[in-house]
Coordinates of C-alpha atoms in Angstrom, one line a residue:
M763 CA -66.8 138.4 -27.0
V764 CA -68.6 137.0 -30.1
L765 CA -71.9 135.8 -28.3
S766 CA -72.3 132.0 -29.8
Y767 CA -74.8 129.6 -28.7
R768 CA -75.8 126.1 -29.1
L769 CA -79.6 125.4 -29.1
L770 CA -80.4 122.4 -27.4
S771 CA -84.6 121.2 -27.5
T772 CA -86.1 118.2 -26.1
V773 CA -89.5 117.2 -26.6
T774 CA -90.8 114.8 -23.6
K775 CA -93.5 111.6 -23.4
L776 CA -96.2 110.9 -20.8
S777 CA -94.9 107.9 -18.4
L778 CA -92.3 106.7 -16.4
V779 CA -91.1 103.0 -16.6
A780 CA -89.0 101.5 -13.8
G781 CA -86.0 100.0 -14.5
S782 CA -85.0 96.2 -14.0
A783 CA -81.9 94.6 -12.5
Y784 CA -79.8 91.6 -14.8
A785 CA -76.9 90.2 -13.5
E786 CA -73.6 90.7 -15.6
S787 CA -73.0 87.2 -16.6
E788 CA -72.7 88.3 -19.9
Y789 CA -72.1 91.6 -22.0
I790 CA -75.4 93.5 -21.6
W791 CA -75.4 96.5 -23.9
P792 CA -75.1 99.7 -22.4
N793 CA -72.1 99.7 -20.2
A794 CA -71.0 102.6 -19.1
K795 CA -67.7 101.6 -17.7
T796 CA -66.6 100.1 -21.3
D797 CA -69.1 101.1 -24.0
L798 CA -66.4 103.9 -24.6
L799 CA -63.1 102.8 -24.2
E800 CA -64.3 100.0 -26.6
S801 CA -64.8 102.1 -29.7
M802 CA -61.6 103.2 -28.5
L803 CA -59.5 100.3 -28.4
Y804 CA -61.1 99.0 -31.1
E805 CA -61.9 101.4 -33.6
Q806 CA -58.7 102.5 -34.7
Q807 CA -58.9 103.7 -38.5
G808 CA -62.3 104.5 -40.9
L809 CA -65.4 105.2 -39.6
G810 CA -65.3 105.8 -36.0
S811 CA -61.5 106.4 -35.9
G812 CA -61.6 110.3 -34.9
N813 CA -63.2 108.9 -31.7
S814 CA -60.5 107.0 -30.2
P815 CA -57.0 108.5 -29.6
A816 CA -55.7 105.8 -32.1
T817 CA -56.2 108.2 -34.8
F818 CA -52.5 110.1 -33.9
I819 CA -50.6 107.0 -33.1
V820 CA -51.2 104.3 -35.1
P821 CA -49.7 103.0 -37.1
C822 CA -46.7 103.6 -35.3
E823 CA -44.9 107.2 -35.7
K824 CA -48.2 108.4 -37.4
V825 CA -48.1 111.1 -34.6
N826 CA -45.3 113.7 -35.4
F827 CA -43.4 115.3 -32.7
G828 CA -40.6 116.7 -34.2
T829 CA -37.2 115.4 -35.5
G830 CA -36.0 112.9 -34.5
R831 CA -38.8 112.1 -32.1
N832 CA -40.7 109.3 -32.0
G833 CA -44.3 109.8 -30.7
A834 CA -45.0 106.0 -30.3
A835 CA -42.3 105.8 -27.5
E836 CA -43.4 109.4 -25.7
W837 CA -46.7 108.0 -25.1
L838 CA -45.1 105.0 -23.5
R839 CA -42.3 106.8 -21.2
T840 CA -45.2 109.1 -20.2
A841 CA -46.7 105.7 -19.2
Y842 CA -44.3 104.5 -17.2
H843 CA -43.2 107.9 -15.9
D844 CA -46.8 107.9 -14.7
M845 CA -47.0 105.0 -13.1
A846 CA -43.3 104.7 -11.6
T847 CA -44.4 107.2 -8.2
A848 CA -46.1 104.0 -7.2
D849 CA -45.5 102.2 -4.2
V850 CA -47.5 99.3 -4.1
V851 CA -47.2 98.4 -0.8
A852 CA -48.2 101.8 0.7
G853 CA -50.8 101.3 -2.2
T854 CA -50.1 104.8 -3.6
G855 CA -49.7 105.8 -7.0
G856 CA -49.6 103.8 -10.2
I857 CA -51.0 105.2 -13.5
D858 CA -53.7 108.2 -11.9
A859 CA -52.8 110.9 -14.1
S860 CA -50.7 113.1 -11.4
I861 CA -48.1 113.1 -14.2
G862 CA -49.7 116.1 -15.4
F863 CA -49.1 117.8 -11.8
E864 CA -45.2 116.3 -12.5
V865 CA -43.8 117.7 -15.8
N866 CA -41.9 120.1 -14.6
R867 CA -39.7 117.7 -11.7
D868 CA -36.2 117.4 -13.1
E869 CA -36.8 113.8 -13.0
N870 CA -39.5 114.2 -16.4
P871 CA -37.5 116.2 -18.2
G872 CA -38.9 116.9 -21.8
V873 CA -41.8 117.9 -23.6
G874 CA -42.9 114.7 -25.1
F875 CA -44.7 114.5 -21.6
N876 CA -46.3 118.0 -22.6
E877 CA -47.2 116.9 -26.2
T878 CA -48.5 113.1 -25.2
L879 CA -50.8 114.8 -22.4
V880 CA -52.5 117.5 -25.3
N881 CA -53.2 114.8 -27.8
L882 CA -54.5 112.4 -24.9
A883 CA -57.0 115.3 -23.9
A884 CA -58.8 115.3 -26.7
F885 CA -60.8 112.2 -25.6
L886 CA -61.4 113.3 -22.0
T887 CA -65.1 112.1 -20.8
P888 CA -66.4 110.9 -17.9
R889 CA -66.3 107.9 -19.2
S890 CA -62.9 107.6 -20.3
S891 CA -60.7 108.9 -17.3
M892 CA -57.3 110.4 -18.6
A893 CA -55.2 108.0 -16.5
D894 CA -57.3 105.3 -18.8
L895 CA -56.2 106.9 -21.7
I896 CA -52.6 107.3 -20.9
A897 CA -52.7 103.5 -20.1
L898 CA -54.7 103.1 -23.3
G899 CA -51.9 104.7 -25.3
A900 CA -49.4 102.5 -24.0
V901 CA -51.4 99.7 -25.1
F902 CA -51.6 101.9 -29.0
A903 CA -47.6 102.1 -28.4
A904 CA -46.6 98.4 -28.4
N905 CA -48.8 97.3 -30.1
G906 CA -48.9 99.6 -33.2
C907 CA -44.7 99.4 -33.3
S908 CA -44.6 95.6 -33.4
N909 CA -47.1 94.6 -35.8
G910 CA -49.3 93.2 -33.3
N911 CA -47.0 90.8 -31.4
V912 CA -47.6 93.1 -28.3
T913 CA -51.4 92.7 -27.6
I914 CA -51.7 94.6 -23.9
P915 CA -55.2 92.9 -23.1
F916 CA -57.1 96.7 -21.9
R917 CA -59.1 96.9 -18.3
A918 CA -60.8 99.7 -17.7
G919 CA -61.5 102.1 -14.2
R920 CA -59.1 104.1 -13.3
V921 CA -59.2 107.2 -11.9
D922 CA -57.0 110.5 -11.8
A923 CA -55.3 112.2 -9.0
K924 CA -55.9 115.1 -8.0
G925 CA -52.3 116.1 -7.3
P926 CA -49.2 115.0 -8.0
G927 CA -47.8 112.0 -6.5
A928 CA -44.6 111.3 -4.7
P929 CA -41.3 111.8 -6.2
G930 CA -39.5 108.9 -7.3
V931 CA -38.8 108.2 -11.6
P932 CA -35.3 106.1 -11.9
K933 CA -32.6 109.0 -13.3
P934 CA -29.8 107.2 -15.4
E935 CA -27.1 108.4 -12.9
Q936 CA -28.2 106.9 -9.9
P937 CA -26.2 102.9 -9.1
L938 CA -27.6 100.0 -9.5
D939 CA -29.1 99.6 -5.6
E940 CA -31.0 102.7 -6.5
H941 CA -32.5 101.4 -9.4
I942 CA -33.4 97.8 -8.3
T943 CA -34.8 99.9 -5.0
S944 CA -37.6 102.1 -7.3
F945 CA -38.1 99.2 -9.7
Q946 CA -39.3 96.9 -6.2
R947 CA -41.1 100.0 -5.1
Q948 CA -43.7 100.2 -7.8
G949 CA -44.0 96.6 -7.8
F950 CA -40.9 94.6 -9.9
T951 CA -38.2 92.5 -9.0
P952 CA -35.1 93.2 -10.1
Q953 CA -35.3 90.3 -13.5
E954 CA -38.8 91.8 -13.8
M955 CA -36.6 95.3 -14.1
I956 CA -34.2 94.2 -16.4
G957 CA -37.3 92.7 -18.8
L958 CA -39.5 96.4 -18.4
V959 CA -36.3 98.4 -19.0
A960 CA -35.6 96.8 -22.4
C961 CA -39.0 96.7 -23.0
G962 CA -39.6 100.1 -22.5
H963 CA -36.0 100.6 -24.7
T964 CA -36.9 99.2 -28.0
L965 CA -38.8 102.8 -28.8
G966 CA -37.2 106.1 -28.7
G967 CA -33.9 107.4 -27.4
V968 CA -32.0 109.9 -25.7
H969 CA -32.6 113.4 -26.8
G970 CA -30.1 115.6 -26.3
V971 CA -31.2 118.8 -25.6
D972 CA -32.8 117.0 -22.4
F973 CA -29.6 115.0 -21.9
P974 CA -26.4 117.1 -22.9
E975 CA -24.8 115.3 -20.8
I976 CA -25.6 112.0 -21.6
V977 CA -26.1 113.3 -26.5
P978 CA -23.5 116.0 -27.4
V979 CA -25.6 119.1 -28.7
V980 CA -24.3 119.1 -31.6
K981 CA -27.2 120.2 -34.4
D982 CA -29.5 123.4 -33.7
P983 CA -32.2 122.3 -31.0
A984 CA -34.4 124.6 -32.5
T985 CA -35.4 121.9 -34.9
D986 CA -33.1 118.7 -33.8
Q987 CA -33.3 117.4 -30.5
N988 CA -30.4 115.6 -31.1
T989 CA -31.3 112.4 -30.7
Q990 CA -29.5 109.0 -30.6
T991 CA -31.3 105.9 -30.5
F992 CA -31.9 102.9 -28.2
D993 CA -31.2 100.8 -31.0
T994 CA -31.4 100.8 -35.2
T995 CA -35.0 99.4 -35.4
N996 CA -36.7 102.5 -34.3
S997 CA -39.5 103.3 -37.2
G998 CA -42.3 101.4 -38.9
M999 CA -44.1 98.8 -37.8
N1000 CA -41.7 96.6 -36.3
A1001 CA -39.7 98.8 -34.1
F1002 CA -40.9 97.3 -31.2
D1003 CA -38.6 94.4 -31.4
N1004 CA -35.8 92.4 -29.5
T1005 CA -32.9 94.8 -31.7
V1006 CA -32.4 96.7 -28.3
A1007 CA -32.0 93.3 -26.6
V1008 CA -29.7 91.7 -29.8
Q1009 CA -27.7 94.4 -30.3
F1010 CA -26.3 95.2 -26.7
V1011 CA -25.7 91.1 -25.9
N1012 CA -23.8 91.0 -29.5
N1013 CA -22.0 94.6 -28.3
V1014 CA -22.8 96.5 -31.1
T1015 CA -25.2 98.9 -29.4
Q1016 CA -25.9 102.6 -30.3
N1017 CA -27.9 103.2 -27.2
P1018 CA -26.6 105.6 -25.0
L1019 CA -27.4 104.5 -21.6
A1020 CA -25.4 101.6 -22.0
F1021 CA -22.4 102.6 -23.4
G1022 CA -22.6 106.1 -23.6
H1023 CA -19.4 108.4 -23.1
N1024 CA -20.4 109.0 -19.6
E1025 CA -20.5 105.8 -17.5
T1026 CA -22.2 107.7 -14.5
T1027 CA -25.6 107.7 -16.9
N1028 CA -24.9 103.7 -18.1
S1029 CA -28.0 103.0 -16.2
D1030 CA -29.2 100.3 -18.6
G1031 CA -26.2 99.0 -19.3
R1032 CA -25.5 98.6 -15.1
I1033 CA -28.7 96.9 -15.6
F1034 CA -28.8 94.7 -18.1
N1035 CA -25.8 93.2 -16.9
S1036 CA -27.0 92.8 -12.7
D1037 CA -28.3 89.3 -13.4
G1038 CA -25.0 88.5 -15.3
G1039 CA -27.1 89.2 -18.9
E1040 CA -29.0 86.3 -18.3
V1041 CA -32.3 87.9 -18.8
I1042 CA -31.7 90.1 -21.7
G1043 CA -29.6 87.5 -23.0
K1044 CA -33.1 85.3 -23.0
M1045 CA -34.5 88.6 -25.0
A1046 CA -31.7 88.8 -27.8
D1047 CA -32.3 84.8 -27.6
S1048 CA -36.0 84.8 -28.9
P1049 CA -38.1 87.6 -30.4
S1050 CA -41.2 85.1 -29.1
Y1051 CA -39.8 85.3 -25.5
F1052 CA -39.4 88.9 -25.8
Y1053 CA -42.6 89.9 -27.1
Q1054 CA -44.6 87.6 -24.4
T1055 CA -42.2 89.5 -21.6
C1056 CA -43.1 92.4 -22.9
T1057 CA -46.7 91.5 -22.7
T1058 CA -47.2 90.7 -19.3
L1059 CA -44.7 93.5 -17.8
L1060 CA -46.2 96.3 -19.6
E1061 CA -49.6 94.7 -18.8
R1062 CA -48.5 95.2 -15.1
M1063 CA -47.6 98.4 -15.9
I1064 CA -50.5 99.5 -17.1
N1065 CA -52.5 98.5 -14.5
T1066 CA -50.5 99.4 -11.2
V1067 CA -53.0 101.4 -9.4
P1068 CA -53.8 103.2 -6.4
K1069 CA -55.1 101.5 -3.6
G1070 CA -59.3 101.1 -3.9
V1071 CA -59.2 101.2 -7.4
T1072 CA -61.2 98.6 -9.3
L1073 CA -60.2 97.7 -12.4
T1074 CA -62.7 95.8 -15.0
D1075 CA -62.5 92.5 -17.1
P1076 CA -60.1 93.2 -19.8
I1077 CA -62.2 95.0 -22.2
Q1078 CA -63.7 92.0 -25.5
P1079 CA -64.8 93.5 -29.0
I1080 CA -68.3 93.7 -28.5
A1081 CA -70.2 91.8 -31.3
V1082 CA -73.2 93.8 -31.8
K1083 CA -73.2 97.2 -30.8
P1084 CA -76.3 100.2 -31.5
S1085 CA -74.7 103.7 -32.1
K1086 CA -76.5 107.3 -33.1
L1087 CA -80.2 106.1 -31.9
F1088 CA -82.5 109.0 -32.7
A1089 CA -86.4 108.8 -32.1
T1090 CA -87.7 112.0 -34.1
I1091 CA -91.1 113.3 -33.0
N1092 CA -93.0 113.3 -36.5
S1093 CA -96.1 116.2 -36.6
N1094 CA -98.6 113.7 -37.5
G1095 CA -98.9 111.1 -35.0
T1096 CA -95.7 109.5 -35.9
M1097 CA -91.8 109.4 -34.8
T1098 CA -88.9 108.5 -37.1
M1099 CA -86.5 105.4 -35.6
S1100 CA -83.1 105.9 -36.8
G1101 CA -79.7 104.5 -35.4
S1102 CA -76.8 102.6 -36.7
I1103 CA -75.7 98.9 -35.6
R1104 CA -71.7 97.4 -35.7
L1105 CA -71.3 94.3 -36.6
I1106 CA -68.3 92.1 -36.1
G1107 CA -67.6 90.9 -40.1
P1108 CA -64.7 89.7 -42.5
V1109 CA -62.2 92.3 -44.4
T1110 CA -64.3 92.9 -47.7
A1111 CA -67.9 93.4 -47.0
N1112 CA -70.4 90.9 -47.4
P1113 CA -73.3 92.3 -50.5
N1114 CA -75.3 88.7 -49.3
R1115 CA -75.5 90.2 -45.7
T1116 CA -79.0 91.4 -44.4
V1117 CA -79.3 92.9 -41.0
K1118 CA -82.9 93.5 -39.4
I1119 CA -84.3 95.5 -36.7
H1120 CA -87.4 93.8 -35.0
F1121 CA -88.5 96.6 -32.4
H1122 CA -90.2 96.1 -29.6
P1123 CA -93.5 98.5 -28.4
R1124 CA -93.1 100.6 -25.6
S1125 CA -95.3 98.4 -23.3
G1126 CA -93.2 96.1 -23.6
E1127 CA -95.8 93.4 -25.4
S1128 CA -94.9 91.6 -28.5
C1129 CA -94.9 93.1 -32.2
T1130 CA -97.3 92.4 -34.5
D1131 CA -97.5 94.7 -37.3
T1132 CA -94.7 93.6 -39.6
N1133 CA -94.8 96.5 -41.9
T1134 CA -93.7 99.2 -38.2
C1135 CA -92.2 96.3 -35.9
T1136 CA -89.1 95.5 -38.5
V1137 CA -86.8 97.1 -40.7
S1138 CA -84.2 95.9 -43.0
S1139 CA -80.6 97.1 -43.9
N1140 CA -78.5 95.6 -46.7
V1141 CA -76.8 98.6 -47.4
A1142 CA -72.5 98.9 -45.2
S1143 CA -71.3 102.1 -45.0
V1144 CA -67.6 102.3 -44.2
G1145 CA -65.6 99.6 -42.7
S1146 CA -63.4 100.1 -39.5
A1147 CA -60.2 97.7 -39.2
H1148 CA -58.6 97.4 -36.3
V1149 CA -55.5 96.9 -38.7
I1150 CA -52.4 96.0 -36.1
S1151 CA -54.4 92.9 -34.8
G1152 CA -54.7 89.1 -35.3
N1153 CA -54.6 87.8 -39.2
P1154 CA -56.7 89.0 -41.0
P1155 CA -57.0 92.2 -39.3
L1156 CA -60.5 92.8 -37.2
T1157 CA -63.4 94.5 -38.6
F1158 CA -66.4 96.1 -38.5
W1159 CA -69.0 97.8 -40.3
W1160 CA -72.3 99.7 -40.0
Y1161 CA -75.7 98.8 -40.7
Q1162 CA -77.7 102.3 -40.9
F1163 CA -81.4 101.8 -40.4
S1164 CA -84.6 104.7 -40.4
T1165 CA -88.1 103.9 -39.9
V1166 CA -91.4 105.4 -39.2
I1167 CA -93.5 104.2 -36.1
P1168 CA -96.7 105.3 -34.8
I1169 CA -96.1 107.3 -31.6
T1170 CA -99.0 105.2 -29.7
Q1171 CA -96.7 102.3 -30.3
G1172 CA -93.3 103.6 -29.3
V1173 CA -90.2 102.0 -29.0
S1174 CA -89.0 100.2 -25.3
G1175 CA -85.7 98.5 -27.5
F1176 CA -85.4 96.1 -30.6
D1177 CA -83.4 93.0 -31.2
V1178 CA -81.2 92.8 -34.4
E1179 CA -81.1 89.7 -36.9
V1180 CA -78.4 88.9 -39.1
V1181 CA -79.3 86.9 -42.4
D1182 CA -76.8 85.9 -44.4
N1183 CA -77.0 84.1 -47.4
N1184 CA -74.0 82.2 -48.8
N1185 CA -74.4 79.9 -52.4
G1186 CA -77.9 79.4 -51.6
V1187 CA -78.1 78.3 -47.8
T1188 CA -79.7 81.1 -46.0
N1189 CA -78.3 81.1 -41.9
S1190 CA -79.9 83.4 -39.7
T1191 CA -79.1 84.7 -35.9
M1192 CA -80.8 86.8 -33.7
Y1193 CA -79.0 88.7 -31.3
K1194 CA -81.3 89.8 -28.0
N1195 CA -79.0 91.4 -26.3
G1196 CA -79.3 88.8 -23.2
G1197 CA -82.9 88.3 -23.5
R1198 CA -84.3 91.7 -23.1
G1199 CA -83.6 93.5 -26.1
F1200 CA -81.4 96.3 -26.9
P1201 CA -83.1 99.2 -25.1
F1202 CA -83.8 102.8 -26.4
D1203 CA -86.2 104.6 -24.0
D1204 CA -88.6 106.7 -25.7
M1205 CA -89.2 109.2 -23.1
I1206 CA -86.2 111.1 -23.4
V1207 CA -84.9 111.4 -26.6
T1208 CA -82.2 113.5 -28.9
Q1209 CA -84.4 115.7 -31.6
P1210 CA -81.1 115.9 -34.2
K1211 CA -82.8 117.8 -36.9
L1212 CA -84.9 120.5 -35.4
S1213 CA -81.7 122.5 -33.8
C1214 CA -77.7 122.2 -33.3
S1215 CA -78.3 120.2 -30.4
E1216 CA -81.3 118.0 -28.8
I1217 CA -83.3 116.1 -26.8
R1218 CA -86.5 114.8 -25.6
D1219 CA -88.6 114.5 -22.2
D1220 CA -92.4 113.4 -21.4
S1221 CA -95.2 116.0 -21.1
K1222 CA -95.5 114.9 -17.2
L1223 CA -92.4 116.3 -16.4
D1224 CA -92.5 119.5 -16.0
S1225 CA -88.9 120.4 -15.3
L1226 CA -85.7 119.7 -17.9
K1227 CA -81.9 120.4 -17.4
A1228 CA -79.1 119.4 -18.8
I1229 CA -75.3 119.2 -17.9
V1230 CA -72.3 119.5 -20.7
H1231 CA -69.3 118.2 -19.9
V1232 CA -66.5 120.6 -20.5
P1233 CA -62.4 119.8 -19.6
E1234 CA -62.1 122.4 -17.2
P1235 CA -58.4 123.4 -16.4
L1236 CA -56.8 123.0 -13.6
N1237 CA -52.7 123.5 -11.6
S1238 CA -51.7 120.1 -14.5
T1239 CA -51.2 120.1 -17.6
T1240 CA -54.4 118.2 -18.4
P1241 CA -58.1 118.9 -17.4
A1242 CA -60.5 117.3 -15.2
V1243 CA -63.4 116.7 -16.0
G1244 CA -65.9 120.0 -15.5
S1245 CA -69.7 120.4 -16.2
I1246 CA -72.0 123.5 -17.4
P1247 CA -75.6 122.9 -16.1
L1248 CA -78.6 124.1 -18.3
N1249 CA -82.1 124.7 -17.9
F1250 CA -84.2 124.3 -20.2
A1251 CA -87.7 126.7 -20.9
K1252 CA -90.8 124.2 -21.9
V1253 CA -91.2 125.6 -25.6
G1254 CA -95.3 123.7 -25.7
P1255 CA -96.6 120.7 -26.8
V1256 CA -95.9 119.4 -30.1
A1257 CA -99.2 118.8 -31.6
G1258 CA -101.0 115.4 -31.6
S1259 CA -97.8 114.1 -30.5
G1260 CA -98.3 114.0 -26.5
Y1261 CA -94.7 115.2 -26.1
T1262 CA -93.4 118.6 -25.2
L1263 CA -90.3 120.1 -26.6
Y1264 CA -88.2 122.2 -24.5
N1265 CA -85.4 124.3 -25.7
A1266 CA -82.3 125.9 -24.2
T1267 CA -79.1 127.9 -24.7
I1268 CA -75.1 127.6 -24.0
V1269 CA -73.6 130.8 -24.5
N1270 CA -69.8 131.3 -24.5
G1271 CA -69.6 134.1 -21.5
V1272 CA -71.0 131.0 -19.6
I1273 CA -68.0 129.2 -20.3
P1274 CA -64.4 129.7 -18.7
A1275 CA -62.3 131.9 -21.2
D1276 CA -59.4 129.3 -20.3
F1277 CA -61.6 126.5 -21.8
V1278 CA -62.6 128.3 -24.5
N1279 CA -59.2 129.3 -25.9
N1280 CA -57.0 125.9 -24.8
F1281 CA -60.2 123.6 -25.1
A1282 CA -62.6 124.7 -27.8
G1283 CA -63.4 122.2 -31.0
S1284 CA -60.4 119.6 -30.0
Y1285 CA -62.8 117.6 -27.5
M1286 CA -65.8 114.8 -27.3
R1287 CA -68.7 116.9 -26.3
T1288 CA -71.2 114.5 -24.1
Y1289 CA -74.2 115.8 -22.1
D1290 CA -76.5 114.4 -19.7
L1291 CA -80.2 114.9 -19.3
I1292 CA -82.2 115.5 -16.3
A1293 CA -86.4 115.6 -16.4
S1294 CA -88.7 115.9 -13.1
N1295 CA -92.3 116.6 -12.1
S1296 CA -92.9 117.0 -8.0
T1297 CA -92.5 113.2 -8.1
H1298 CA -90.4 111.3 -10.5
T1299 CA -86.8 112.2 -12.1
V1300 CA -85.1 110.9 -15.1
E1301 CA -81.7 110.9 -15.9
R1302 CA -80.4 109.9 -19.7
E1303 CA -76.4 110.1 -19.0
F1304 CA -73.5 110.6 -21.1
N1305 CA -75.4 111.5 -24.4
M1306 CA -72.9 112.2 -27.6
M1307 CA -72.9 115.3 -29.2
D1308 CA -71.8 113.8 -32.4
G1309 CA -74.4 112.7 -35.3
L1310 CA -76.2 116.2 -33.8
N1311 CA -76.8 118.8 -36.5
A1312 CA -74.0 121.6 -36.7
C1313 CA -73.8 125.0 -35.2
P1314 CA -71.8 127.7 -37.7
D1315 CA -69.5 129.0 -35.2
P1316 CA -66.7 126.7 -34.5
N1317 CA -66.7 127.7 -31.0
I1318 CA -69.8 127.1 -30.6
F1319 CA -71.0 123.5 -28.5

């Protein structure tokens, strides 16, 4: 194996600062449970979208799973099949990513599960479980294909299963009473079963290669899935609509599970008629009723989790969000503080907006030197729009900043002031992150210009370690989150700064071969830092490698 590595460099500062506890009566940045998933949920196109599963599926049908295949339908189907093993009375199963262990069961035919899970695995981190990603995929599928008419509130906190769940996904050939029993086990009434099936079958169809007893295989299965769609609106941003209900009620449906040639597998027909056609009739008569029913039932579906799992409140877009914060230590007794501030803004850039960063010194006292305490930015980078929800769509703008600060002053955080000048009228809003400012600890920091991966730490802390997060192959279609420990070597003090530089390397030989072959280059790279001495330990968790200089070898961390 070719030896490849990524150099990690870190500098360290002189003292430890005790943390403070705050009551979370309002959102306080950062939030370990929701920040990453908030970015994935809302930064769907433009800057930042590469770190979201939305890049695969927004707009509708963007992901290509092959001729006759609908990627959004596969993502929605994966979420249901993962949930369908739930027993809500026993408190087992639900959205827990156990589907990765269950893809070879006869109740889960087809390659769509594998492809969906491989897509989502690229975003697996210690703060984005596969179960949360599966639920997020269902949100994107329904929202992106309904032109925003189905907007499902998303909560975080799902936990990945360590093995398969009990069998129990409904099959087309089962009689109605077995379907009713199955959905009741999952927590849905017979009427809700009708709605959930209609919502699930507004996208996609039945693939003859998987169900030849339902759809005849007449085309070459090597190049065509021989798909019969559930209705006639199966593509584009309005594919998720009530046509599946309208065509069933009007007896003009092409749904192979409703009026297919095989009576035994006409499960949709039995389910839709099980209450005399009342629920499916309402869904056919009213698009708004259809959308509201689907929003409610799909939200309950993705929120079905095992006993003991607690989900967060629905994740809302964060008004002011810092990112890529770095403090680079210079050789002249200064540090260069840089980063970006993400703001919610108008669809088009506001040329009369200025963003000011007001730094707090390391001591926490008020900063009085305007030359080193305040930096302004009125240059907005490319915006990122949540293009499928809202009118006008939700849009973000990033404002980048960089300023030189004396090391003796240091940084403990900052406030963000947004100044808008419209028609000669100036409005200024100060954001203080719940009153304490947006925190930044300059004791352990990443040095992005020194090497491929960088970090920093205090000279009173004489040991530095890192934990690099990597996908770890399991006996499953998807990996778990594993880790590679690294010990740093002290290089020496940075002259005149009060900081000490540390280095470490990652060698491919340390990484499991399965990981290198299957996952290298296709996942989000993150790491933790742990600095210590004989009496203290300081940790900086979950640092993104995004923003660091890249090594020449693509297989390097």
